[in-house]
Backbone as a printed PyTorch tensor [residue, N CA C, xyz], in Angstrom:
tensor([[[-14.4620,  45.4230,   1.9140],
         [-14.8650,  44.4220,   2.8730],
         [-15.8590,  43.4500,   2.2530]],

        [[-16.7660,  43.9430,   1.4210],
         [-17.7400,  43.0760,   0.7570],
         [-17.0270,  42.1080,  -0.1750]],

        [[-15.9510,  42.5670,  -0.8210],
         [-15.1670,  41.6920,  -1.6910],
         [-14.5420,  40.5490,  -0.9060]],

        [[-14.0340,  40.8340,   0.3070],
         [-13.4210,  39.8020,   1.1410],
         [-14.4390,  38.7370,   1.5080]],

        [[-15.6680,  39.1540,   1.8610],
         [-16.7050,  38.2040,   2.2380],
         [-17.0850,  37.3320,   1.0460]],

        [[-17.2400,  37.9420,  -0.1310],
         [-17.5920,  37.1920,  -1.3360],
         [-16.4830,  36.2080,  -1.6800]],

        [[-15.2270,  36.6470,  -1.5640],
         [-14.0840,  35.7980,  -1.8590],
         [-14.0380,  34.6040,  -0.9100]],

        [[-14.3440,  34.8280,   0.3660],
         [-14.3490,  33.7560,   1.3580],
         [-15.4480,  32.7400,   1.0430]],

        [[-16.6120,  33.1990,   0.5940],
         [-17.6910,  32.2790,   0.2290],
         [-17.2790,  31.4140,  -0.9590]],

        [[-16.6440,  32.0230,  -1.9370],
         [-16.1910,  31.2670,  -3.1010],
         [-15.1680,  30.2300,  -2.6640]],

        [[-14.2620,  30.6130,  -1.7940],
         [-13.2370,  29.6900,  -1.3110],
         [-13.8690,  28.5070,  -0.5790]],

        [[-14.8500,  28.7690,   0.2640],
         [-15.4940,  27.6930,   1.0190],
         [-16.1950,  26.7230,   0.0700]],

        [[-16.8540,  27.2410,  -0.9350],
         [-17.5360,  26.3690,  -1.9000],
         [-16.5230,  25.5320,  -2.6780]],

        [[-15.4170,  26.1550,  -3.0500],
         [-14.3780,  25.4290,  -3.7800],
         [-13.7610,  24.3510,  -2.9060]],

        [[-13.5240,  24.6730,  -1.6670],
         [-12.9680,  23.6800,  -0.7340],
         [-13.9240,  22.5070,  -0.5950]],

        [[-15.2080,  22.7680,  -0.4760],
         [-16.1990,  21.6890,  -0.3840],
         [-16.1780,  20.8130,  -1.6410]],

        [[-16.0860,  21.4520,  -2.8160],
         [-16.0370,  20.6960,  -4.0660],
         [-14.7830,  19.8190,  -4.1160]],

        [[-13.6590,  20.3590,  -3.6920],
         [-12.4190,  19.5950,  -3.6980],
         [-12.5000,  18.4310,  -2.7170]],

        [[-13.1100,  18.6760,  -1.5630],
         [-13.2770,  17.6010,  -0.5730],
         [-14.1640,  16.4920,  -1.1360]],

        [[-15.1990,  16.8630,  -1.8690],
         [-16.0750,  15.8640,  -2.5000],
         [-15.2970,  15.0310,  -3.5160]],

        [[-14.4120,  15.6800,  -4.2660],
         [-13.5870,  14.9600,  -5.2390],
         [-12.7310,  13.9180,  -4.5160]],

        [[-12.1340,  14.2940,  -3.3780],
         [-11.3260,  13.3460,  -2.6040],
         [-12.1640,  12.1700,  -2.1310]],

        [[-13.3840,  12.4510,  -1.6700],
         [-14.2490,  11.3880,  -1.1690],
         [-14.7150,  10.4470,  -2.2790]],

        [[-14.8350,  10.9360,  -3.4950],
         [-15.3350,  10.1390,  -4.6040],
         [-14.2380,   9.3670,  -5.3400]],

        [[-12.9780,   9.6990,  -5.0560],
         [-11.8600,   9.0570,  -5.7510],
         [-10.8870,   8.4730,  -4.7350]],

        [[ -9.8310,   7.8600,  -5.2290],
         [ -8.7880,   7.3250,  -4.3600],
         [ -7.6520,   8.3270,  -4.1620]],

        [[ -7.8730,   9.5700,  -4.5800],
         [ -6.8400,  10.5880,  -4.4170],
         [ -6.6490,  10.9180,  -2.9350]],

        [[ -5.4220,  11.3130,  -2.5810],
         [ -5.1630,  11.7250,  -1.2030],
         [ -5.0130,  13.2340,  -1.0990]],

        [[ -4.8300,  13.9050,  -2.2350],
         [ -4.8050,  15.3630,  -2.2060],
         [ -5.1390,  15.9230,  -3.5770]],

        [[ -5.6370,  17.1460,  -3.5780],
         [ -5.9680,  17.8400,  -4.8110],
         [ -5.6490,  19.3200,  -4.5900]],

        [[ -5.1410,  19.9640,  -5.6270],
         [ -4.7460,  21.3730,  -5.5140],
         [ -5.2630,  22.1310,  -6.7250]],

        [[ -5.7710,  23.3440,  -6.4840],
         [ -6.3000,  24.1920,  -7.5410],
         [ -5.6730,  25.5700,  -7.3920]],

        [[ -5.3060,  26.1600,  -8.5260],
         [ -4.7260,  27.4970,  -8.5080],
         [ -5.4810,  28.3610,  -9.5000]],

        [[ -5.9880,  29.4820,  -9.0130],
         [ -6.7090,  30.4550,  -9.8480],
         [ -6.1250,  31.8220,  -9.5490]],

        [[ -5.2930,  32.3180, -10.4480],
         [ -4.6490,  33.6060, -10.2100],
         [ -3.7750,  33.5210,  -8.9670]],

        [[ -4.0290,  34.4110,  -8.0150],
         [ -3.2580,  34.4120,  -6.7680],
         [ -3.8230,  33.4300,  -5.7410]],

        [[ -5.0110,  32.9210,  -6.0030],
         [ -5.6580,  31.9920,  -5.0820],
         [ -5.1600,  30.5690,  -5.3450]],

        [[ -4.6950,  29.9310,  -4.2950],
         [ -4.2160,  28.5480,  -4.3950],
         [ -4.7910,  27.7750,  -3.2210]],

        [[ -5.5360,  26.6940,  -3.5400],
         [ -6.1740,  25.8930,  -2.4920],
         [ -5.7210,  24.4470,  -2.6560]],

        [[ -5.2650,  23.8640,  -1.5470],
         [ -4.8550,  22.4600,  -1.5250],
         [ -5.6580,  21.7650,  -0.4370]],

        [[ -6.3200,  20.6670,  -0.8100],
         [ -7.0820,  19.8770,   0.1470],
         [ -6.4440,  18.4900,   0.1530]],

        [[ -6.1110,  17.9980,   1.3500],
         [ -5.4580,  16.6950,   1.4590],
         [ -6.0740,  15.9160,   2.6060]],

        [[ -5.9630,  14.5950,   2.5040],
         [ -6.4030,  13.7570,   3.6070],
         [ -5.2890,  12.7700,   3.9030]],

        [[ -5.2090,  12.3930,   5.1430],
         [ -4.1960,  11.4410,   5.5570],
         [ -4.8380,  10.0720,   5.6430]],

        [[ -4.2300,   9.1040,   4.9850],
         [ -4.7200,   7.7350,   5.0210],
         [ -3.9260,   7.0160,   6.1040]],

        [[ -4.6220,   6.5020,   7.0910],
         [ -3.9450,   5.7360,   8.1310],
         [ -4.4260,   4.3090,   8.0630]],

        [[ -3.4770,   3.4100,   8.1050],
         [ -3.8070,   1.9910,   8.1040],
         [ -3.3070,   1.4160,   9.4150]],

        [[ -4.1690,   0.7800,  10.1430],
         [ -3.7720,   0.1550,  11.3870],
         [ -3.2750,  -1.2410,  11.0590]],

        [[ -1.9650,  -1.4150,  11.1390],
         [ -1.3710,  -2.6900,  10.7770],
         [ -1.3900,  -3.6420,  11.9630]],

        [[ -1.7030,  -4.8680,  11.6700],
         [ -1.6760,  -5.8970,  12.7020],
         [ -0.2290,  -6.3150,  12.9230]],

        [[  0.1000,  -6.7930,  14.1110],
         [  1.4650,  -7.2490,  14.3290],
         [  1.7860,  -8.4410,  13.4220]],

        [[  3.0560,  -8.5700,  13.0760],
         [  3.4780,  -9.6560,  12.2070],
         [  3.3160, -10.9640,  12.9680]],

        [[  2.6390, -11.9200,  12.3410],
         [  2.4130, -13.2120,  12.9710],
         [  2.8410, -14.3090,  12.0210]],

        [[  3.5610, -15.2620,  12.5520],
         [  3.9340, -16.4250,  11.7770],
         [  3.2850, -17.6290,  12.4360]],

        [[  2.1740, -18.0810,  11.8640],
         [  1.4290, -19.1990,  12.4310],
         [  1.6810, -20.4450,  11.5980]],

        [[  1.6340, -21.5910,  12.2400],
         [  1.8470, -22.8470,  11.5220],
         [  0.6260, -23.2190,  10.6940]],

        [[ -0.5640, -22.8740,  11.1810],
         [ -1.7940, -23.2140,  10.4630],
         [ -2.2040, -22.0450,   9.5770]],

        [[ -2.7010, -22.3260,   8.3540],
         [ -3.1640, -21.2490,   7.4770],
         [ -4.3660, -20.5330,   8.0860]],

        [[ -4.4710, -19.2420,   7.8220],
         [ -5.5950, -18.4460,   8.3170],
         [ -6.1700, -17.6410,   7.1740]],

        [[ -7.4870, -17.4690,   7.1480],
         [ -8.1260, -16.6360,   6.1180],
         [ -7.8710, -15.1840,   6.4710]],

        [[ -7.6020, -14.3490,   5.4600],
         [ -7.3190, -12.9390,   5.7010],
         [ -7.9320, -12.1050,   4.5970]],

        [[ -8.1160, -10.8160,   4.8650],
         [ -8.6630,  -9.9090,   3.8620],
         [ -7.5240,  -9.2050,   3.1620]],

        [[ -7.6710,  -9.0150,   1.8280],
         [ -6.6690,  -8.3190,   1.0380],
         [ -7.3640,  -7.7040,  -0.1660]],

        [[ -6.7100,  -6.7350,  -0.8360],
         [ -7.3340,  -6.1220,  -2.0040],
         [ -7.6050,  -7.1690,  -3.0830]],

        [[ -8.6850,  -6.9930,  -3.8060],
         [ -9.0710,  -7.9510,  -4.8500],
         [ -8.0420,  -7.9450,  -5.9640]],

        [[ -8.2610,  -7.1930,  -7.0100],
         [ -7.3280,  -7.1850,  -8.1270],
         [ -6.7940,  -5.7850,  -8.3070]],

        [[ -5.5090,  -5.6400,  -8.0440],
         [ -4.8900,  -4.3380,  -8.2190],
         [ -3.5300,  -4.5540,  -8.8520]],

        [[ -3.1770,  -3.7200,  -9.8130],
         [ -1.9000,  -3.8670, -10.4840],
         [ -0.7630,  -3.7070,  -9.4900]],

        [[ -0.8270,  -2.6960,  -8.6500],
         [  0.1700,  -2.4810,  -7.6120],
         [ -0.5670,  -2.0730,  -6.3490]],

        [[ -0.8420,  -3.0140,  -5.4500],
         [ -1.6270,  -2.6670,  -4.2740],
         [ -0.9140,  -1.6210,  -3.4250]],

        [[ -1.4840,  -0.4570,  -3.3530],
         [ -0.8840,   0.6300,  -2.6010],
         [ -1.6000,   0.8220,  -1.2850]],

        [[ -2.9050,   0.7340,  -1.2890],
         [ -3.6540,   0.8940,  -0.0530],
         [ -4.9000,   0.0150,  -0.1200]],

        [[ -5.4650,  -0.2130,   1.0320],
         [ -6.6710,  -1.0230,   1.0900],
         [ -7.8230,  -0.2480,   0.4730]],

        [[ -8.6550,  -0.9060,  -0.3260],
         [ -9.8170,  -0.2170,  -0.8730],
         [-10.8010,   0.1280,   0.2340]],

        [[-11.4620,   1.2540,   0.0770],
         [-12.4040,   1.6750,   1.1110],
         [-13.7620,   0.9830,   0.9550]],

        [[-14.0340,   0.4410,  -0.2140],
         [-15.3010,  -0.2260,  -0.4570],
         [-15.1720,  -1.7050,  -0.1040]],

        [[-15.8930,  -2.1920,   0.9170],
         [-15.7700,  -3.5900,   1.3260],
         [-16.1000,  -4.5750,   0.2100]],

        [[-16.8560,  -4.1660,  -0.7950],
         [-17.2140,  -5.0590,  -1.8830],
         [-15.9920,  -5.4390,  -2.7140]],

        [[-14.9130,  -4.6440,  -2.6370],
         [-13.7150,  -4.9420,  -3.4250],
         [-12.7030,  -5.7700,  -2.6350]],

        [[-13.0450,  -6.1880,  -1.4360],
         [-12.1620,  -7.0020,  -0.6200],
         [-12.6450,  -8.4480,  -0.6670]],

        [[-11.7280,  -9.3690,  -0.9150],
         [-12.0930, -10.7810,  -0.9490],
         [-11.2370, -11.5490,   0.0500]],

        [[-11.7760, -12.6460,   0.5460],
         [-11.0290, -13.4890,   1.4770],
         [-10.0880, -14.3760,   0.6770]],

        [[ -8.8900, -14.5660,   1.1990],
         [ -7.9060, -15.4320,   0.5580],
         [ -7.5540, -16.5440,   1.5240]],

        [[ -7.4430, -17.7410,   1.0080],
         [ -7.0440, -18.8690,   1.8360],
         [ -5.5300, -18.9430,   1.8140]],

        [[ -4.9450, -19.1440,   2.9660],
         [ -3.5010, -19.2440,   3.0600],
         [ -2.9840, -18.2930,   4.1210]],

        [[ -1.6870, -18.2960,   4.2860],
         [ -1.0430, -17.4490,   5.2860],
         [ -0.3410, -16.2970,   4.5920]],

        [[ -0.6300, -15.0910,   5.0400],
         [  0.0350, -13.9210,   4.4870],
         [  1.3610, -13.7380,   5.2040]],

        [[  2.4370, -13.6510,   4.4370],
         [  3.7290, -13.2960,   4.9890],
         [  3.7880, -11.7780,   4.8970]],

        [[  3.8860, -11.1220,   6.0550],
         [  3.7720,  -9.6580,   6.1050],
         [  5.1290,  -8.9940,   6.2950]],

        [[  5.1880,  -7.7470,   5.8730],
         [  6.4270,  -6.9910,   6.0040],
         [  6.6610,  -6.6280,   7.4740]],

        [[  7.8430,  -6.9290,   7.9970],
         [  8.1410,  -6.5820,   9.3840],
         [  8.6120,  -5.1410,   9.5350]],

        [[  8.6340,  -4.3860,   8.4130],
         [  9.1490,  -3.0170,   8.4630],
         [  8.6490,  -2.2070,   7.2730]],

        [[  8.8660,  -0.9100,   7.3420],
         [  8.6040,  -0.0130,   6.2230],
         [  9.8440,  -0.0400,   5.3380]],

        [[  9.6540,  -0.1270,   4.0450],
         [ 10.8050,  -0.1390,   3.1470],
         [ 10.3770,  -0.3330,   1.7120]],

        [[ 11.2880,  -0.8800,   0.9110],
         [ 11.0290,  -1.1470,  -0.4960],
         [ 11.2330,  -2.6360,  -0.7430]],

        [[ 10.2340,  -3.2780,  -1.3390],
         [ 10.3010,  -4.7150,  -1.6030],
         [ 11.0030,  -4.9660,  -2.9360]],

        [[ 11.8860,  -5.9510,  -2.9290],
         [ 12.5590,  -6.3850,  -4.1540],
         [ 12.3340,  -7.8800,  -4.3080]],

        [[ 11.9010,  -8.2900,  -5.4960],
         [ 11.5710,  -9.6920,  -5.7480],
         [ 12.7740, -10.5140,  -6.1930]],

        [[ 13.9150,  -9.8410,  -6.4730],
         [ 15.1260, -10.5390,  -6.8830],
         [ 16.3350,  -9.8360,  -6.2780]],

        [[ 17.4660, -10.5520,  -6.2500],
         [ 18.6750, -10.0210,  -5.6100],
         [ 19.2580,  -8.8340,  -6.3770]],

        [[ 19.1160,  -8.8410,  -7.7010],
         [ 19.5780,  -7.7370,  -8.5400],
         [ 18.6930,  -7.7020,  -9.7830]],

        [[ 18.7220,  -6.5930, -10.5240],
         [ 17.8270,  -6.4880, -11.6910],
         [ 18.0010,  -7.6180, -12.7090]],

        [[ 19.2150,  -8.1450, -12.8530],
         [ 19.4320,  -9.2090, -13.8440],
         [ 19.2550, -10.6100, -13.2670]],

        [[ 19.0690, -10.7200, -11.9620],
         [ 18.9070, -12.0300, -11.3110],
         [ 17.4670, -12.5220, -11.4400]],

        [[ 17.2790, -13.8340, -11.3810],
         [ 15.9020, -14.3680, -11.4010],
         [ 15.2010, -14.0550, -10.0750]],

        [[ 13.8630, -14.0440, -10.0610],
         [ 13.1350, -13.7860,  -8.8170],
         [ 13.4480, -14.8750,  -7.7810]],

        [[ 13.3860, -14.5000,  -6.5070],
         [ 13.6050, -15.4730,  -5.4400],
         [ 12.5780, -16.6010,  -5.5330]],

        [[ 11.3050, -16.2340,  -5.7050],
         [ 10.2250, -17.2110,  -5.8260],
         [  9.1910, -16.7040,  -6.8190]],

        [[  8.4040, -17.6380,  -7.3300],
         [  7.3000, -17.3070,  -8.2190],
         [  6.0750, -18.0770,  -7.7520]],

        [[  4.8720, -17.6170,  -8.1050],
         [  3.6740, -18.3750,  -7.7350],
         [  3.7850, -19.8240,  -8.2050]],

        [[  3.4260, -20.7470,  -7.3080],
         [  3.4980, -22.1580,  -7.6170],
         [  4.7620, -22.8330,  -7.0950]],

        [[  5.7780, -22.0240,  -6.7240],
         [  7.0280, -22.5920,  -6.2050],
         [  6.8110, -23.2020,  -4.8190]],

        [[  7.4330, -24.3540,  -4.5830],
         [  7.4490, -24.9440,  -3.2480],
         [  8.6200, -24.3150,  -2.4990]],

        [[  8.3820, -23.9050,  -1.2610],
         [  9.4330, -23.2800,  -0.4620],
         [  9.5980, -24.0190,   0.8540]],

        [[ 10.7820, -23.9130,   1.4200],
         [ 11.1020, -24.5060,   2.7150],
         [ 11.1620, -23.4020,   3.7570]],

        [[ 10.8950, -23.7560,   4.9910],
         [ 10.9850, -22.8040,   6.1010],
         [ 12.3790, -22.1760,   6.0860]],

        [[ 12.4220, -20.8410,   6.1700],
         [ 13.6880, -20.1210,   6.1750],
         [ 14.1820, -19.6930,   4.8070]],

        [[ 13.5420, -20.1780,   3.7350],
         [ 13.9440, -19.7970,   2.3760],
         [ 13.5660, -18.3410,   2.1270]],

        [[ 14.4410, -17.5850,   1.4600],
         [ 14.1710, -16.1780,   1.1560],
         [ 13.0760, -16.0780,   0.1020]],

        [[ 12.0310, -15.3000,   0.4270],
         [ 10.9220, -15.0720,  -0.5000],
         [ 11.1330, -13.7940,  -1.3020]],

        [[ 11.6670, -12.7750,  -0.6340],
         [ 11.9650, -11.4880,  -1.2370],
         [ 12.8140, -10.7020,  -0.2570]],

        [[ 13.1670,  -9.4810,  -0.6270],
         [ 13.9810,  -8.6220,   0.2340],
         [ 13.2150,  -7.3310,   0.4650]],

        [[ 13.2830,  -6.8070,   1.6950],
         [ 12.7670,  -5.4660,   1.9760],
         [ 13.9630,  -4.6070,   2.3710]],

        [[ 14.2010,  -3.5740,   1.5690],
         [ 15.2890,  -2.6440,   1.8720],
         [ 14.7490,  -1.5660,   2.7990]],

        [[ 15.4510,  -1.3520,   3.8920],
         [ 15.0950,  -0.3010,   4.8370],
         [ 16.3870,   0.3650,   5.2900]],

        [[ 16.4710,   1.6430,   5.1020],
         [ 17.6340,   2.4290,   5.5060],
         [ 18.9270,   1.8340,   4.9290]],

        [[ 18.8970,   1.5320,   3.6340],
         [ 20.0390,   1.0100,   2.8750],
         [ 20.5170,  -0.3560,   3.3590]],

        [[ 19.6460,  -1.0510,   4.1020],
         [ 19.9560,  -2.4060,   4.5490],
         [ 18.9800,  -3.3670,   3.8850]],

        [[ 19.5340,  -4.4240,   3.2840],
         [ 18.7050,  -5.4320,   2.6280],
         [ 18.3190,  -6.4880,   3.6590]],

        [[ 17.0120,  -6.6280,   3.8890],
         [ 16.4890,  -7.5580,   4.8820],
         [ 15.7510,  -8.6910,   4.1910]],

        [[ 16.3020,  -9.9170,   4.2260],
         [ 15.5960, -11.0350,   3.5900],
         [ 14.3210, -11.3660,   4.3580]],

        [[ 13.2410, -11.5610,   3.6270],
         [ 11.9740, -11.9930,   4.2190],
         [ 11.8800, -13.4870,   3.9250]],

        [[ 11.8660, -14.2670,   4.9970],
         [ 11.9410, -15.7130,   4.8530],
         [ 10.5900, -16.3740,   5.0430]],

        [[ 10.4530, -17.5480,   4.4410],
         [  9.2350, -18.3370,   4.6030],
         [  9.1430, -18.7850,   6.0610]],

        [[  7.9900, -18.5440,   6.7150],
         [  7.8350, -18.9430,   8.1090],
         [  7.6550, -20.4510,   8.2730]],

        [[  7.3720, -21.1430,   7.1600],
         [  7.1420, -22.5940,   7.1930],
         [  7.2580, -23.1360,   5.7690]],

        [[  7.2610, -24.4490,   5.6270],
         [  7.2240, -25.0690,   4.3050],
         [  5.8620, -24.7740,   3.6770]],

        [[  5.8200, -24.6510,   2.3700],
         [  4.5480, -24.4130,   1.7060],
         [  4.7350, -24.1360,   0.2320]],

        [[  3.6660, -23.6250,  -0.3840],
         [  3.6600, -23.2920,  -1.8020],
         [  3.2880, -21.8130,  -1.9250]],

        [[  4.0360, -21.0870,  -2.7430],
         [  3.7380, -19.6750,  -2.9800],
         [  2.4640, -19.6030,  -3.8170]],

        [[  1.3790, -19.1220,  -3.2090],
         [  0.1120, -19.0030,  -3.9290],
         [  0.0850, -17.7210,  -4.7600]],

        [[  0.6200, -16.6390,  -4.1710],
         [  0.5570, -15.3450,  -4.8440],
         [  1.6010, -14.4120,  -4.2550]],

        [[  2.1870, -13.5830,  -5.1010],
         [  3.0680, -12.5190,  -4.6450],
         [  2.2310, -11.2560,  -4.6990]],

        [[  2.0710, -10.6060,  -3.5520],
         [  1.1110,  -9.5160,  -3.4140],
         [  1.7010,  -8.1240,  -3.6430]],

        [[  3.0010,  -8.0460,  -3.9180],
         [  3.6490,  -6.7580,  -4.1620],
         [  4.4390,  -6.8230,  -5.4540]],

        [[  4.7070,  -5.6630,  -6.0040],
         [  5.5220,  -5.5820,  -7.2110],
         [  6.9740,  -5.3240,  -6.8640]],

        [[  7.8650,  -5.5520,  -7.8090],
         [  9.2770,  -5.3040,  -7.5990],
         [  9.5270,  -3.8120,  -7.4310]],

        [[ 10.3610,  -3.4670,  -6.4680],
         [ 10.7340,  -2.0780,  -6.1580],
         [  9.5410,  -1.2630,  -5.6610]],

        [[  8.5510,  -1.9340,  -5.0920],
         [  7.3630,  -1.2600,  -4.5690],
         [  7.5680,  -0.8930,  -3.1010]],

        [[  7.2120,   0.3270,  -2.7080],
         [  7.2610,   0.6780,  -1.2810],
         [  6.2390,  -0.1590,  -0.5080]],

        [[  6.6300,  -0.5940,   0.6920],
         [  5.7340,  -1.3850,   1.5270],
         [  5.6980,  -0.7950,   2.9290]],

        [[  4.5980,  -1.0290,   3.6090],
         [  4.3830,  -0.5530,   4.9690],
         [  4.5590,  -1.7010,   5.9500]],

        [[  4.7500,  -1.3690,   7.2070],
         [  4.8120,  -2.3710,   8.2630],
         [  3.4970,  -3.1390,   8.2850]],

        [[  3.5720,  -4.4550,   8.3140],
         [  2.3890,  -5.2800,   8.3920],
         [  1.6770,  -5.5190,   7.0720]],

        [[  2.2010,  -4.9500,   5.9810],
         [  1.5690,  -5.1310,   4.6620],
         [  1.8240,  -6.5440,   4.1620]],

        [[  0.7830,  -7.2520,   3.6730],
         [  0.9850,  -8.5890,   3.1280],
         [  1.8960,  -8.5420,   1.9010]],

        [[  2.8800,  -9.4420,   1.8710],
         [  3.8340,  -9.4870,   0.7730],
         [  3.6350, -10.7200,  -0.1130]],

        [[  3.4430, -11.8750,   0.5450],
         [  3.3310, -13.1540,  -0.1520],
         [  2.2330, -13.9600,   0.5130]],

        [[  1.4600, -14.6800,  -0.2990],
         [  0.4420, -15.5880,   0.2250],
         [  0.9990, -16.9990,   0.1030]],

        [[  1.0860, -17.6920,   1.2430],
         [  1.6790, -19.0180,   1.3030],
         [  0.6140, -20.0390,   1.6410]],

        [[  0.5290, -21.1160,   0.8520],
         [ -0.4240, -22.1990,   1.1000],
         [  0.3130, -23.4280,   1.6130]],

        [[ -0.4340, -24.3360,   2.2290],
         [  0.1650, -25.5660,   2.7650],
         [  0.6370, -26.4720,   1.6620]]])
């Protein structure tokens, strides 16, 4: 019985250490295995997505500063910067594709002038290719996702300027 109590104390301390690791990093889960003991600590990241809006006037919005492949919003407000322009957001969960096929040129690139209704990229959802169109005429300021990157509902895909 004394062994069980000691083992439980060790487990609690290890769990606390693993939880601290999660809080100090961008990891969503960590797992440790020692002999027969296996401990997994995970956290669920929830992002409250705003409804998709297509406004005629540009609006300032918050987005991750510099990330190779933006996967989630940074938790530190110091890493978030305001961007001028209108974010074209994903209307669904899926996979973003910047071109029609791997050998095809991208639909748009930063600096391209686009017309309302022009395809900016495609989001594949449930084996259906859904073109994401420009909500208005403008200039592509930035493409905020990578090719073949998973995207969430309401995630900014393209920054469009007047």
